[in-house]
Amino acid sequence: MLVNSSQHSPEQRAHILLQTLSENDTHCVQFSYFLYSRDGHSPGSLRLYVRVNNGPQGSPVWDLSGSHGRQWHQAELAVSTFWPSEYQVLFEAVVSKERRGFIGLDDILLLNYPCYKAPHFSRLGDVEVNAGQNATFQCVAVGRTAEAERHHLQRQNGDVIPSSSLKIMSHRRYMVSFQLHKVTRSEQDLYRCITQSLRGSGVSNFAELVVKEPPTPIAPPQLLRAGPTYLIIQLNTNSIIGDGPIIRKEIEYRMTSGGWSEIHAVNMQTYKLWHLDPDTEYEICVLLSRPGEGGTGKPGPPLIKRTKCAEPMRAIRGLTFTEIQSRQIMLQWEPIGYNLTRCRTYTVSLCYRYFPSTNGRNQTLRECVKVDPSIFRYTIRSLPPYKNVHVRLVLSNPEGRKEGKEMTFQTDEDVPGGISSESLTFTPLEDMIFLKWEEPVEPNGLITQYEISYQSIESSDPTVNVPGPRRTVSKLRNETYHVFSNLHPGTTYLFSVRARTGKGFGQTALTEITTNISAPTFDYGDIPPPLGESETTITVLLRPAQGRGAPVSTYQVVVEEEKPKKVKRELGILECFPVALTYDDAVSKGATHYYSAELLPSSLPEASPFTVGDNQTYSGYWNPPLEPKKAYLIYFQAMSNLKGETRTNCVRIARKAACKESKTVLELSQHSEEMGVILGFCAGGLTVLILLLGAIIIAFRKGYGRYSKSGYRKPVNMTKSAMSYRQEKTNMMGAIDRSFTDQSTLQEDERLGLSFMEAHNHSNRGEHRCGANESSSLLGISPRHQCGRKGSPYHTGQLHPAVRVADLLQHINQMKTAEGYGFKQEYESFFDGWDVTKKKDKTKEVDDNTRVIRAYYDRHRVKLHPLLGDSSSDYINANYIDHLKMGKVYHLKSSSRNLANTLSTPSPSFLGV
């Protein structure tokens, strides 16, 4: 059989496996081999394996490589494997990396007589040792040995152990020794002897290495009884680790703190150890032995026990103090000896108790500490000041304890404890903070004073000095609250609170409180007139607002349609316009206001003009052209935001009146014929209106006559003697204009009543003013166009809708802002005996207004329901009404039983109930 290495890859292998052999005598396998390469390189390796009983292949018993000339060589394999064991011989050719040359095998013969060149091994016996001992295999070979031969002890798993010694017994017999040092259970396996040379190899049978584990008890010995000088134990050797048989039992004992030990042989299951020291800890173990060297196992688990002690003679005496402070007591007592403890091992415990008085309840705090027995003093620390502390000493040993007599000591006074930060409660406002605190949990004496310091540490307002100066407030012992005023909005203040006793101030409690932000402020003290005005636009001056506590985040220009009978906004929405409405949203919802522009603060660094109705879009809000026939109120609104808190302020900056004359003089001259037709229609309409007004006057007087019969006073007769023809015509034209202007908001009967009341009451207030002088009642005049409505949102004699009591303050504020209009002008035409000529008499203003209140009270009999929760209340206090024109304060008190009648009365009312 031949392998050409040049035709194969490196490490490729060729196997020849002989049949399974089993013989009672020695076998010899003879074969010829050929290993040659022309250039001297190795063609590969030729290896022999002997596998026993279908076991692992293991390591090769013969291995040859390199180039050995262009010739055949003969070798022998002496196999000493005896029946009933079986074996197989495997030839293996392995191609080298050089891949040059040939590997040949021929003339394989199985001989039934011993080999001539390879030595044969005698039968190898098993070896048994105890774990941790040295194991020795002695392999005896028959044949001649040479120096070139190598001897190995081969393990079944393939490990190879070199020989330790070679001994020549005769010219054809020698012995090779193999030693394994301190074997363990893991080295237990099958081993065989191997000799290798160029002439062949010899293989012995497999012998077993048996490793025995010396026995060791699993459980420690068991204590049956203990005394001051003896211990009775049970060996407890039923369960062991390791191998038997057990041929000897021993007990090893020693003091745990000593360096000596003793071993006693035991032939029983129980044993008593004598002559032991009292109160001494001993460690006791059991030793077991099996046959053979090193058969004594490791000591079993130890039993650690202490001999008994006697009960102490008495308690410790002489407990006294050496020094007492506010929070500690230094104590001492008599020295302690063995005659007192009767035991080398003992403990001294110092136990004390006191009442900390926390949270207003007496809770006993108990604690015991162990002290060093060699030291006869101790300091109790962390005690509450000015408290009784009860102390006693306890002497203990394993056999008993003795407690000493309890002694009482009192600590000294100290500074108060800190105020709990959780007890600091506060209510922040825009410029004030209400702070409340509680007394310290540990007052440690009598509290004489509280000191509160505060300082601004953070603010969103750049004008605030941060950090600001620290201010201090002192409060008496019974004052645990304070109101801090004159603070800055949107500013964080650091507050510190501490208490004081006769010993000084205690710890400081800190808290940070932030005041609420305020609404921005406007500088419109001197409100300028509009910069320009047309039929569909009005140009106003926008001035930046000043943030208070937070910078201004956004501006809005709000346009509100002015109507004679305008629906009041709810007081819960405040006085501004927090709900953002575009023009389309306002039209769809029927709202009277909309946002015409939203501006960022960066776009308004200084006062700038803005045109309302320029048909542009500002931040998503359309600024549509204004309708010429409608009156509008222009508001400027600013918003500030800080940490989820929003403040809004708005100011009315202009009023655009409805335009009545939209044609210029040039247009009128060019269309004179059309104007003639229009004037003809107007003259006819005026005649019809005069007749209609006369019928209304007669119906109105009859209606008031009926009201007078039911308990109401008749209204004052409004004569036209004091009115000129010009005044009457002007008022009637104004009424006609209003009736057409308010056509979308008033019902038919309301429009008639409104025209009538305006026609008669305008005569009392003077001639109807028209033209450029009445373009705006607040911001001055505009020379651009004429308009036909006054600046005040109310008109004398107008039947106003009922106003709820909750809306009274808003109603009064609106009267304040109206020019030349107030409570007196609103209701002067509804009361008997009122003379409009008295308006010029300045000395009778108080009497006139007093009579107005009384006349209103007699006419309406104001009544409210009893106050909630108080059934005996029958009066209502209307607080005060600050009238801008009169400058007087009126206090209204009316019977609550009569005010309910006013709820269903259709006549005008002062309170608007």
Tab-separated table of C-alpha atoms in Angstrom, residues 392-689:
chain	number	residue	atom	x	y	z
A	392	ARG	CA	-29.232	51.050	85.269
A	393	LEU	CA	-26.378	48.534	84.786
A	394	VAL	CA	-26.846	44.859	83.836
A	395	LEU	CA	-24.165	42.164	84.385
A	396	SER	CA	-24.734	39.020	82.296
A	397	ASN	CA	-23.021	35.686	81.570
A	398	PRO	CA	-24.306	32.531	79.842
A	399	GLU	CA	-25.797	31.284	83.087
A	400	GLY	CA	-27.657	34.392	84.277
A	401	ARG	CA	-27.789	38.151	84.805
A	402	LYS	CA	-27.939	40.691	87.594
A	403	GLU	CA	-29.582	44.112	87.184
A	404	GLY	CA	-28.481	47.083	89.268
A	405	LYS	CA	-30.646	49.747	90.888
A	406	GLU	CA	-32.054	52.383	88.505
A	407	MET	CA	-30.635	55.886	88.974
A	408	THR	CA	-32.187	59.141	87.645
A	409	PHE	CA	-30.180	62.036	86.177
A	410	GLN	CA	-31.390	65.261	84.530
A	411	THR	CA	-29.749	66.918	81.491
A	412	ASP	CA	-29.092	70.640	81.279
A	413	GLU	CA	-31.041	73.174	79.142
A	414	ASP	CA	-29.975	73.875	75.535
A	415	VAL	CA	-30.811	75.988	72.497
A	416	PRO	CA	-34.115	75.073	70.794
A	417	GLY	CA	-34.332	72.542	68.007
A	418	GLY	CA	-34.956	73.512	64.438
A	419	ILE	CA	-38.385	74.326	63.096
A	420	SER	CA	-39.632	71.604	60.794
A	421	SER	CA	-39.552	72.630	57.159
A	422	GLU	CA	-42.797	70.706	56.640
A	423	SER	CA	-44.525	73.002	59.145
A	424	LEU	CA	-43.820	76.076	56.995
A	425	THR	CA	-47.032	76.853	55.156
A	426	PHE	CA	-47.516	79.888	52.970
A	427	THR	CA	-49.921	81.630	50.628
A	428	PRO	CA	-48.226	83.680	47.901
A	429	LEU	CA	-49.899	86.688	46.291
A	430	GLU	CA	-48.572	89.158	43.762
A	431	ASP	CA	-46.848	91.501	46.219
A	432	MET	CA	-47.484	89.760	49.530
A	433	ILE	CA	-46.743	86.399	51.166
A	434	PHE	CA	-48.533	84.973	54.180
A	435	LEU	CA	-46.144	82.669	56.091
A	436	LYS	CA	-47.059	80.432	59.022
A	437	TRP	CA	-44.891	78.044	61.034
A	438	GLU	CA	-45.126	75.780	64.050
A	439	GLU	CA	-43.193	75.607	67.294
A	440	PRO	CA	-40.029	73.440	67.203
A	441	VAL	CA	-40.604	69.785	67.926
A	442	GLU	CA	-37.856	70.046	70.543
A	443	PRO	CA	-38.175	73.436	72.200
A	444	ASN	CA	-35.481	72.488	74.767
A	445	GLY	CA	-36.770	75.216	77.032
A	446	LEU	CA	-38.980	78.280	76.870
A	447	ILE	CA	-39.243	79.884	73.425
A	448	THR	CA	-38.747	83.634	73.796
A	449	GLN	CA	-38.555	84.847	70.190
A	450	TYR	CA	-38.856	83.914	66.498
A	451	GLU	CA	-36.612	85.464	63.885
A	452	ILE	CA	-37.566	85.424	60.210
A	453	SER	CA	-35.172	86.547	57.488
A	454	TYR	CA	-35.966	86.772	53.807
A	455	GLN	CA	-34.120	87.751	50.652
A	456	SER	CA	-34.940	87.766	46.949
A	457	ILE	CA	-32.808	85.163	45.149
A	458	GLU	CA	-34.407	84.821	41.710
A	459	SER	CA	-36.733	86.881	39.565
A	460	SER	CA	-38.005	86.937	36.014
A	461	ASP	CA	-38.196	90.714	36.174
A	462	PRO	CA	-34.824	92.245	35.169
A	463	THR	CA	-35.578	95.372	37.166
A	464	VAL	CA	-35.549	93.436	40.435
A	465	ASN	CA	-32.247	93.403	42.297
A	466	VAL	CA	-31.171	89.744	42.672
A	467	PRO	CA	-29.931	88.855	45.172
A	468	GLY	CA	-31.628	91.552	47.107
A	469	PRO	CA	-30.865	92.830	50.598
A	470	ARG	CA	-31.690	90.522	53.492
A	471	ARG	CA	-34.436	91.736	55.826
A	472	THR	CA	-35.218	90.399	59.284
A	473	VAL	CA	-38.478	90.328	61.229
A	474	SER	CA	-38.820	89.386	64.919
A	475	LYS	CA	-41.972	87.865	66.388
A	476	LEU	CA	-43.010	87.047	69.921
A	477	ARG	CA	-43.246	83.481	71.178
A	478	ASN	CA	-47.028	83.331	70.655
A	479	GLU	CA	-46.926	84.761	67.107
A	480	THR	CA	-46.250	82.022	64.593
A	481	TYR	CA	-47.297	83.834	61.399
A	482	HIS	CA	-46.468	86.999	59.477
A	483	VAL	CA	-47.586	88.820	56.331
A	484	PHE	CA	-44.730	90.105	54.179
A	485	SER	CA	-45.761	93.018	51.980
A	486	ASN	CA	-44.168	95.293	49.386
A	487	LEU	CA	-42.718	92.325	47.528
A	488	HIS	CA	-41.981	92.068	43.835
A	489	PRO	CA	-44.270	89.940	41.647
A	490	GLY	CA	-42.821	86.815	40.060
A	491	THR	CA	-39.843	86.825	42.442
A	492	THR	CA	-38.500	83.887	44.471
A	493	TYR	CA	-37.641	84.686	48.070
A	494	LEU	CA	-35.560	82.585	50.451
A	495	PHE	CA	-37.101	82.539	53.925
A	496	SER	CA	-35.316	81.346	57.065
A	497	VAL	CA	-37.110	80.858	60.378
A	498	ARG	CA	-35.500	80.047	63.727
A	499	ALA	CA	-36.516	80.058	67.383
A	500	ARG	CA	-34.688	81.392	70.443
A	501	THR	CA	-34.453	80.338	74.072
A	502	GLY	CA	-32.332	81.598	76.939
A	503	LYS	CA	-29.421	79.586	75.515
A	504	GLY	CA	-29.586	81.191	72.081
A	505	PHE	CA	-31.001	80.599	68.616
A	506	GLY	CA	-31.739	77.131	67.263
A	507	GLN	CA	-31.395	75.676	63.816
A	508	THR	CA	-32.816	77.512	60.820
A	509	ALA	CA	-35.629	76.202	58.628
A	510	LEU	CA	-35.364	77.298	54.995
A	511	THR	CA	-37.979	77.483	52.278
A	512	GLU	CA	-38.283	79.168	48.910
A	513	ILE	CA	-41.506	80.985	48.023
A	514	THR	CA	-42.302	82.611	44.689
A	515	THR	CA	-44.816	85.424	44.455
A	516	ASN	CA	-47.441	85.348	41.752
A	517	ILE	CA	-46.859	87.336	38.642
A	518	SER	CA	-48.945	90.448	37.938
A	519	ALA	CA	-50.614	91.545	34.779
A	520	PRO	CA	-48.533	93.812	32.533
A	521	THR	CA	-49.054	97.566	32.887
A	522	PHE	CA	-49.672	100.090	30.103
A	523	ASP	CA	-48.466	103.665	29.931
A	524	TYR	CA	-51.645	105.233	28.572
A	525	GLY	CA	-52.023	107.971	31.183
A	526	ASP	CA	-52.113	110.560	28.426
A	527	ILE	CA	-54.077	108.668	25.791
A	528	PRO	CA	-53.423	110.193	22.352
A	529	PRO	CA	-56.112	110.554	19.709
A	530	PRO	CA	-56.123	108.148	16.747
A	531	LEU	CA	-53.370	108.795	14.274
A	532	GLY	CA	-55.757	108.401	11.382
A	533	GLU	CA	-59.256	107.215	10.540
A	534	SER	CA	-61.212	106.261	7.437
A	535	GLU	CA	-64.491	104.517	6.757
A	536	THR	CA	-62.962	101.032	7.108
A	537	THR	CA	-59.767	101.641	9.132
A	538	ILE	CA	-58.483	103.416	12.175
A	539	THR	CA	-54.807	103.959	12.980
A	540	VAL	CA	-53.871	103.794	16.661
A	541	LEU	CA	-50.631	104.110	18.623
A	542	LEU	CA	-49.475	100.858	20.293
A	543	ARG	CA	-47.274	101.360	23.297
A	544	PRO	CA	-45.240	98.479	24.808
A	545	ALA	CA	-46.443	97.151	28.155
A	546	GLN	CA	-44.236	96.740	31.203
A	547	GLY	CA	-44.107	93.177	32.595
A	548	ARG	CA	-44.507	92.705	36.324
A	549	GLY	CA	-42.887	89.515	37.526
A	550	ALA	CA	-42.692	88.021	34.051
A	551	PRO	CA	-41.850	89.454	30.635
A	552	VAL	CA	-44.631	90.135	28.181
A	553	SER	CA	-45.061	87.062	25.999
A	554	THR	CA	-47.508	88.366	23.399
A	555	TYR	CA	-49.717	91.289	22.407
A	556	GLN	CA	-53.193	91.209	20.859
A	557	VAL	CA	-55.219	93.906	19.159
A	558	VAL	CA	-58.897	93.198	19.919
A	559	VAL	CA	-61.790	94.698	18.011
A	560	GLU	CA	-65.195	94.685	19.684
A	561	GLU	CA	-68.411	95.720	17.969
A	562	GLU	CA	-70.279	98.346	19.960
A	563	LYS	CA	-74.007	97.821	20.149
A	564	PRO	CA	-76.639	99.760	22.081
A	565	LYS	CA	-77.867	96.571	23.711
A	566	LYS	CA	-74.568	94.751	24.186
A	567	VAL	CA	-74.420	91.403	25.972
A	568	LYS	CA	-72.244	91.721	29.048
A	569	ARG	CA	-69.222	89.485	29.408
A	570	GLU	CA	-69.259	87.137	32.361
A	571	LEU	CA	-67.234	88.249	35.366
A	572	GLY	CA	-65.440	84.875	35.411
A	573	ILE	CA	-63.710	85.868	32.148
A	574	LEU	CA	-62.332	88.964	33.898
A	575	GLU	CA	-62.362	92.272	32.077
A	576	CYS	CA	-60.127	91.318	29.154
A	577	PHE	CA	-60.350	88.878	26.274
A	578	PRO	CA	-58.563	85.635	27.221
A	579	VAL	CA	-60.346	83.547	24.574
A	580	ALA	CA	-58.603	83.915	21.233
A	581	LEU	CA	-61.137	84.338	18.420
A	582	THR	CA	-60.358	84.936	14.811
A	583	TYR	CA	-62.736	86.981	12.728
A	584	ASP	CA	-64.267	83.881	11.148
A	585	ASP	CA	-64.736	82.211	14.560
A	586	ALA	CA	-66.385	85.338	15.925
A	587	VAL	CA	-68.806	85.478	12.983
A	588	SER	CA	-69.703	81.775	13.293
A	589	LYS	CA	-70.203	81.942	17.070
A	590	GLY	CA	-71.970	85.296	17.089
A	591	ALA	CA	-69.298	86.856	19.301
A	592	THR	CA	-68.942	90.620	19.525
A	593	HIS	CA	-65.127	90.658	19.537
A	594	TYR	CA	-62.259	89.127	17.594
A	595	TYR	CA	-58.455	89.251	17.484
A	596	SER	CA	-57.323	91.377	14.588
A	597	ALA	CA	-53.615	90.885	15.277
A	598	GLU	CA	-51.193	89.055	17.564
A	599	LEU	CA	-47.758	90.613	17.946
A	600	LEU	CA	-44.557	89.382	19.548
A	601	PRO	CA	-42.809	91.640	22.078
A	602	SER	CA	-39.794	91.814	19.770
A	603	SER	CA	-41.948	93.437	17.092
A	604	LEU	CA	-42.953	96.272	19.445
A	605	PRO	CA	-39.755	97.611	21.047
A	606	GLU	CA	-41.245	101.103	21.217
A	607	ALA	CA	-44.499	102.914	20.547
A	608	SER	CA	-45.566	102.201	16.977
A	609	PRO	CA	-48.654	102.987	14.857
A	610	PHE	CA	-50.995	100.171	13.878
A	611	THR	CA	-53.888	100.300	11.418
A	612	VAL	CA	-56.960	98.344	12.410
A	613	GLY	CA	-58.727	97.049	9.299
A	614	ASP	CA	-55.734	97.018	6.929
A	615	ASN	CA	-56.817	93.613	5.554
A	616	GLN	CA	-53.519	91.980	6.586
A	617	THR	CA	-52.787	88.816	8.603
A	618	TYR	CA	-50.741	88.958	11.809
A	619	SER	CA	-49.631	85.615	13.339
A	620	GLY	CA	-52.625	83.816	11.836
A	621	TYR	CA	-55.199	86.492	12.722
A	622	TRP	CA	-56.884	88.370	9.869
A	623	ASN	CA	-57.291	92.126	10.293
A	624	PRO	CA	-60.415	92.652	8.134
A	625	PRO	CA	-61.661	96.066	7.071
A	626	LEU	CA	-64.162	97.628	9.462
A	627	GLU	CA	-67.762	98.069	8.412
A	628	PRO	CA	-68.544	101.790	8.046
A	629	LYS	CA	-72.076	101.494	9.486
A	630	LYS	CA	-70.916	99.873	12.740
A	631	ALA	CA	-69.223	101.324	15.786
A	632	TYR	CA	-66.169	99.581	17.186
A	633	LEU	CA	-64.118	99.648	20.373
A	634	ILE	CA	-60.383	99.006	19.936
A	635	TYR	CA	-58.525	97.280	22.791
A	636	PHE	CA	-54.819	96.603	23.225
A	637	GLN	CA	-54.066	93.486	25.293
A	638	ALA	CA	-50.811	92.077	26.751
A	639	MET	CA	-50.146	88.629	28.227
A	640	SER	CA	-47.402	87.353	30.521
A	641	ASN	CA	-46.637	83.650	31.090
A	642	LEU	CA	-44.421	82.065	33.737
A	643	LYS	CA	-44.412	78.398	34.827
A	644	GLY	CA	-47.955	77.767	33.671
A	645	GLU	CA	-49.288	81.012	35.212
A	646	THR	CA	-50.866	83.563	32.870
A	647	ARG	CA	-51.746	87.192	33.558
A	648	THR	CA	-53.577	89.426	31.110
A	649	ASN	CA	-54.191	93.162	30.990
A	650	CYS	CA	-55.946	95.205	28.371
A	651	VAL	CA	-56.705	98.849	27.754
A	652	ARG	CA	-59.175	100.552	25.499
A	653	ILE	CA	-57.189	102.724	23.136
A	654	ALA	CA	-59.772	103.940	20.615
A	655	ARG	CA	-63.402	104.024	19.568
A	656	LYS	CA	-64.503	104.180	15.983
A	657	ALA	CA	-67.995	105.556	15.558
A	658	ALA	CA	-70.366	104.423	12.812
A	659	CYS	CA	-70.171	106.606	9.711
A	660	LYS	CA	-73.475	108.353	8.795
A	661	GLU	CA	-72.249	110.457	5.908
A	662	SER	CA	-70.167	108.391	3.575
A	663	LYS	CA	-70.357	110.690	0.618
A	664	THR	CA	-68.088	113.634	0.132
A	665	VAL	CA	-69.186	117.157	-0.823
A	666	LEU	CA	-67.947	116.587	-4.340
A	667	GLU	CA	-70.072	113.501	-4.728
A	668	LEU	CA	-73.131	115.303	-3.375
A	669	SER	CA	-72.707	118.118	-5.878
A	670	GLN	CA	-72.289	115.695	-8.732
A	671	HIS	CA	-75.415	113.734	-7.742
A	672	SER	CA	-77.727	116.541	-6.654
A	673	GLU	CA	-80.649	114.970	-8.435
A	674	GLU	CA	-80.180	111.743	-6.534
A	675	MET	CA	-79.917	113.661	-3.283
A	676	GLY	CA	-83.170	115.447	-4.036
A	677	VAL	CA	-84.951	112.164	-4.386
A	678	ILE	CA	-83.332	110.944	-1.191
A	679	LEU	CA	-84.344	114.117	0.696
A	680	GLY	CA	-87.913	113.680	-0.515
A	681	PHE	CA	-88.049	110.197	0.846
A	682	CYS	CA	-86.510	111.418	4.102
A	683	ALA	CA	-89.130	114.197	4.464
A	684	GLY	CA	-91.907	111.703	3.953
A	685	GLY	CA	-90.351	109.285	6.440
A	686	LEU	CA	-89.938	112.066	8.957
A	687	THR	CA	-93.641	112.956	8.743
A	688	VAL	CA	-94.634	109.334	9.316
A	689	LEU	CA	-92.205	109.101	12.232
